[in-house]
CSV table of C-alpha atoms in Angstrom, one decimal:
chain,number,residue,atom,x,y,z
A,23,MET,CA,-4.6,-8.1,7.6
A,24,THR,CA,-4.6,-9.1,4.0
A,25,THR,CA,-8.3,-9.6,3.1
A,26,THR,CA,-11.2,-7.4,2.4
A,27,ARG,CA,-14.8,-8.8,2.6
A,28,ASN,CA,-17.1,-8.4,-0.3
A,29,VAL,CA,-18.7,-5.0,-0.2
A,30,HIS,CA,-22.5,-4.5,-0.2
A,31,ILE,CA,-23.5,-0.9,-1.2
A,32,ARG,CA,-27.2,0.0,-0.5
A,33,LYS,CA,-28.5,2.4,-2.8
A,34,ASN,CA,-30.9,5.5,-2.1
A,35,GLN,CA,-29.7,5.4,1.6
A,36,HIS,CA,-30.5,8.7,3.6
A,37,LEU,CA,-28.6,9.3,6.8
A,38,ASP,CA,-30.0,11.4,9.6
A,39,VAL,CA,-28.2,13.3,12.3
A,40,PHE,CA,-27.6,10.0,14.5
A,41,ASP,CA,-26.5,8.0,11.6
A,42,ARG,CA,-23.9,10.7,10.7
A,43,LEU,CA,-22.6,10.9,14.3
A,44,ALA,CA,-22.4,7.2,14.5
A,45,LEU,CA,-20.4,7.1,11.2
A,46,VAL,CA,-18.0,9.8,12.4
A,47,LEU,CA,-17.5,7.6,15.6
A,48,LEU,CA,-16.7,4.4,13.6
A,49,ASN,CA,-14.2,6.4,11.5
A,50,ILE,CA,-12.4,7.6,14.5
A,51,LEU,CA,-12.3,4.1,16.1
A,52,TRP,CA,-11.2,2.7,12.6
A,53,GLY,CA,-8.5,5.3,12.5
A,54,THR,CA,-7.4,4.7,16.1
A,55,GLY,CA,-7.4,0.8,15.3
A,56,ILE,CA,-5.3,1.2,12.3
A,57,SER,CA,-2.8,3.4,14.2
A,58,LEU,CA,-2.5,0.8,17.1
A,59,TRP,CA,-2.1,-2.0,14.3
A,60,TRP,CA,0.8,-0.1,12.8
A,61,LEU,CA,2.4,0.3,16.2
A,62,LEU,CA,2.2,-3.4,16.8
A,63,LEU,CA,3.6,-4.1,13.4
A,64,PHE,CA,6.8,-1.9,14.1
A,65,PRO,CA,7.7,-2.6,17.6
A,66,MET,CA,11.2,-1.5,17.0
A,67,ILE,CA,9.8,2.1,16.6
A,68,SER,CA,6.8,2.0,18.7
A,69,ALA,CA,8.5,0.5,22.0
A,70,PRO,CA,11.2,3.2,22.1
A,71,LEU,CA,8.5,5.9,21.5
A,72,ALA,CA,6.3,4.4,24.3
A,73,LEU,CA,9.4,4.4,26.6
A,74,ALA,CA,10.4,7.9,25.8
A,75,VAL,CA,6.7,9.1,26.5
A,76,THR,CA,6.8,7.2,29.9
A,77,VAL,CA,10.2,8.6,30.9
A,78,GLY,CA,8.8,12.1,30.0
A,79,VAL,CA,5.7,11.6,32.1
A,80,LEU,CA,7.7,10.3,35.1
A,81,TRP,CA,10.9,12.5,35.0
A,82,GLY,CA,9.8,15.4,32.9
A,83,TRP,CA,10.0,16.3,29.3
A,84,PRO,CA,13.6,17.2,29.1
A,85,VAL,CA,14.6,13.5,30.1
A,86,GLY,CA,11.9,12.2,27.8
A,87,LEU,CA,13.2,14.2,24.8
A,88,ALA,CA,16.7,13.1,25.6
A,89,THR,CA,15.6,9.5,25.6
A,90,ALA,CA,13.8,10.0,22.3
A,91,GLY,CA,17.0,11.5,20.9
A,92,VAL,CA,19.0,8.5,22.1
A,93,PHE,CA,16.6,6.1,20.2
A,94,VAL,CA,16.6,8.2,17.1
A,95,THR,CA,20.4,8.3,17.1
A,96,GLY,CA,20.3,4.3,17.4
A,97,LEU,CA,17.9,4.1,14.3
A,98,VAL,CA,20.3,6.3,12.3
A,99,LEU,CA,23.3,4.1,13.2
A,100,TRP,CA,21.3,1.1,12.3
A,101,ARG,CA,20.3,2.4,9.1
A,102,ARG,CA,24.0,3.4,8.3
A,103,LEU,CA,25.7,0.2,9.7
A,104,ARG,CA,23.2,-2.4,8.6
A,105,PRO,CA,21.3,-1.0,5.7
A,106,GLU,CA,20.1,-4.4,4.4
A,107,MET,CA,18.7,-5.4,7.8
A,108,PHE,CA,17.0,-2.0,8.4
A,109,ASP,CA,15.6,-2.2,5.0
A,110,ARG,CA,14.2,-5.7,5.6
A,111,TRP,CA,12.7,-4.8,9.0
A,112,VAL,CA,11.5,-1.2,8.6
A,113,THR,CA,11.7,0.3,5.3
A,114,ARG,CA,10.5,-2.5,3.1
A,115,ARG,CA,7.7,-3.5,5.6
A,116,ALA,CA,6.6,0.3,5.8
A,117,ARG,CA,6.6,0.6,2.0
A,118,THR,CA,4.7,-2.6,1.3
A,119,ARG,CA,1.9,-1.7,3.6
A,120,ALA,CA,1.7,1.9,2.8
A,121,LEU,CA,1.7,1.2,-1.0
A,122,THR,CA,-1.0,-1.5,-0.5
A,123,TRP,CA,-3.3,0.8,1.3
A,124,TRP,CA,-2.5,3.9,-1.2
A,125,ARG,CA,-2.7,2.0,-4.4
A,126,TYR,CA,-5.5,-0.6,-3.7
A,127,ARG,CA,-7.4,-0.5,-0.5
A,128,ARG,CA,-8.4,3.0,-0.2
A,129,CYS,CA,-9.9,3.1,-3.6
A,130,TRP,CA,-10.9,-0.3,-4.3
A,131,VAL,CA,-14.6,0.0,-4.2
A,132,ARG,CA,-14.7,3.2,-6.4
A,133,LEU,CA,-12.3,1.7,-9.0
A,134,MET,CA,-14.1,-1.8,-9.4
A,135,THR,CA,-17.1,0.1,-9.9
A,136,ALA,CA,-15.7,2.5,-12.2
A,137,CYS,CA,-14.2,-0.5,-14.3
A,138,HIS,CA,-17.5,-2.1,-14.3
A,139,LEU,CA,-16.6,-5.1,-12.2
A,140,SER,CA,-19.3,-4.6,-9.7
A,141,ILE,CA,-22.8,-6.3,-9.9
A,142,ASP,CA,-26.1,-4.7,-9.2
A,143,ARG,CA,-28.6,-6.8,-7.5
A,144,GLY,CA,-31.7,-4.8,-6.6
A,145,ASP,CA,-30.8,-2.3,-4.0
A,146,ARG,CA,-27.3,-3.6,-3.3
A,147,THR,CA,-24.0,-3.3,-5.4
A,148,LEU,CA,-21.6,-6.2,-4.8
A,149,ILE,CA,-17.8,-5.7,-5.2
A,150,PRO,CA,-15.2,-8.2,-5.9
A,151,ARG,CA,-13.3,-9.3,-2.8
A,152,LEU,CA,-9.7,-8.2,-2.4
A,153,LEU,CA,-7.9,-11.1,-1.1
A,154,GLY,CA,-4.3,-9.9,-0.9
A,155,VAL,CA,-1.6,-7.8,-2.3
A,156,GLN,CA,2.1,-8.4,-3.0
A,157,ILE,CA,4.0,-5.3,-3.6
A,158,GLY,CA,7.1,-5.9,-5.8
A,159,ALA,CA,9.9,-3.7,-7.2
A,160,ALA,CA,8.2,-3.3,-10.6
A,161,THR,CA,5.1,-5.3,-10.5
A,162,ASP,CA,2.5,-5.6,-7.9
A,163,ARG,CA,0.4,-8.9,-7.8
A,164,VAL,CA,-3.2,-8.5,-6.6
A,165,ARG,CA,-5.4,-11.5,-5.6
A,166,VAL,CA,-9.2,-11.1,-6.3
A,167,ARG,CA,-12.2,-13.3,-5.6
A,168,MET,CA,-14.6,-13.1,-8.2
A,169,LEU,CA,-18.3,-12.6,-7.7
A,170,ASP,CA,-21.0,-15.2,-8.6
A,171,GLY,CA,-21.8,-14.4,-12.3
A,172,HIS,CA,-18.2,-13.3,-13.0
A,173,CYS,CA,-16.2,-15.0,-15.5
A,174,PRO,CA,-12.3,-14.7,-16.3
A,175,ALA,CA,-13.2,-12.8,-19.5
A,176,ASP,CA,-14.7,-10.0,-17.4
A,177,PHE,CA,-11.3,-9.2,-16.0
A,178,GLU,CA,-9.2,-10.1,-19.1
A,179,ASN,CA,-11.3,-7.6,-21.3
A,180,ARG,CA,-10.9,-4.9,-18.7
A,181,VAL,CA,-7.1,-5.0,-18.1
A,182,ASP,CA,-6.5,-1.6,-19.9
A,183,HIS,CA,-9.2,-0.1,-17.8
A,184,LEU,CA,-7.7,-1.5,-14.7
A,185,ALA,CA,-4.2,-0.4,-15.6
A,186,HIS,CA,-5.4,3.2,-16.1
A,187,ALA,CA,-7.6,3.2,-13.1
A,188,PHE,CA,-4.8,1.9,-10.8
A,189,GLY,CA,-2.1,4.2,-12.3
A,190,ALA,CA,0.0,1.3,-13.8
A,191,LEU,CA,1.8,0.9,-17.0
A,192,ASP,CA,-0.1,-2.3,-17.8
A,193,CYS,CA,-2.2,-5.0,-16.3
A,194,ARG,CA,-2.4,-8.8,-16.8
A,195,ALA,CA,-5.2,-11.1,-15.5
A,196,THR,CA,-4.5,-14.7,-14.6
A,197,ILE,CA,-6.7,-17.3,-13.1
A,198,THR,CA,-5.0,-18.9,-10.1
A,199,GLY,CA,-7.7,-21.0,-8.7
A,200,PRO,CA,-11.6,-21.6,-8.6
A,201,GLY,CA,-13.1,-18.2,-8.5
A,202,THR,CA,-9.7,-16.5,-7.9
A,203,ILE,CA,-8.0,-14.2,-10.4
A,204,GLU,CA,-4.6,-12.5,-10.1
A,205,LEU,CA,-4.1,-9.0,-11.5
A,206,ALA,CA,-0.4,-8.0,-12.2
A,207,PHE,CA,0.2,-4.3,-12.2
A,208,ARG,CA,3.3,-3.3,-13.6
A,209,HIS,CA,4.2,0.3,-12.2
A,210,SER,CA,7.6,0.6,-13.7
A,211,ASP,CA,10.2,-1.1,-16.0
A,212,ALA,CA,12.4,-3.4,-14.0
A,213,LEU,CA,14.9,-3.5,-17.0
A,214,ALA,CA,15.0,0.4,-17.4
A,215,ALA,CA,18.2,0.7,-15.1
A,216,THR,CA,20.2,3.9,-15.0
A,217,VAL,CA,23.3,3.6,-17.0
A,218,ILE,CA,26.2,5.9,-16.2
A,219,LEU,CA,28.6,6.3,-19.1
A,220,PRO,CA,32.2,7.1,-18.6
A,221,ARG,CA,33.3,10.9,-19.2
A,222,VAL,CA,34.6,11.4,-22.5
A,223,ASP,CA,37.0,14.4,-23.1
A,224,HIS,CA,36.4,15.8,-26.4
A,225,TRP,CA,39.2,18.4,-26.3
A,226,THR,CA,42.1,17.1,-27.8
A,227,ASN,CA,45.7,17.9,-26.4
A,228,PRO,CA,47.5,20.1,-29.1
A,229,LYS,CA,51.0,18.3,-28.4
A,230,LYS,CA,49.5,14.9,-28.7
A,231,ALA,CA,47.7,15.9,-32.0
A,232,ALA,CA,50.9,17.4,-33.5
């Protein structure tokens, strides 16, 4: 899932007991749905886990634990023998989705409001729509649907605020289509690679010096 609908926040909204219970129930259902979605995204982990649980229920927990141990050993061997393939199918996908949620989705409404990119209309506050996120090694590219009443300068003039709000080193705003803008957040310097210098022995051999 790569899109987030425009958010409408109603002001001066008071919740009674039933509203709060409904909100808790919705949060539980949302968390369950997210967990199931992650299990579907990573069948190479969820399928062995489900099989181990099934074996444990049918033949007892020692057999189920042994089955889980076999699959964990297989994952470790996969990681050691085929690191590129393991990174492509497991590590990179998990990192991308985790960072997408942690850096952007969980705080999108709050930070858009803090950067003054929301629009108040009567009793509602409109938030720009998050269309998609591409996590890179050093730079993340975030596509945003501007609201009616926004112009490119609204984002271009707030790139410093956006970089600070999202914890990036800097931010660039680029128009990519009608009503669509791309925010490039640089979180690290791709050129700043660690250089290992050869060891230099400063002690001089007395015999050679003589």
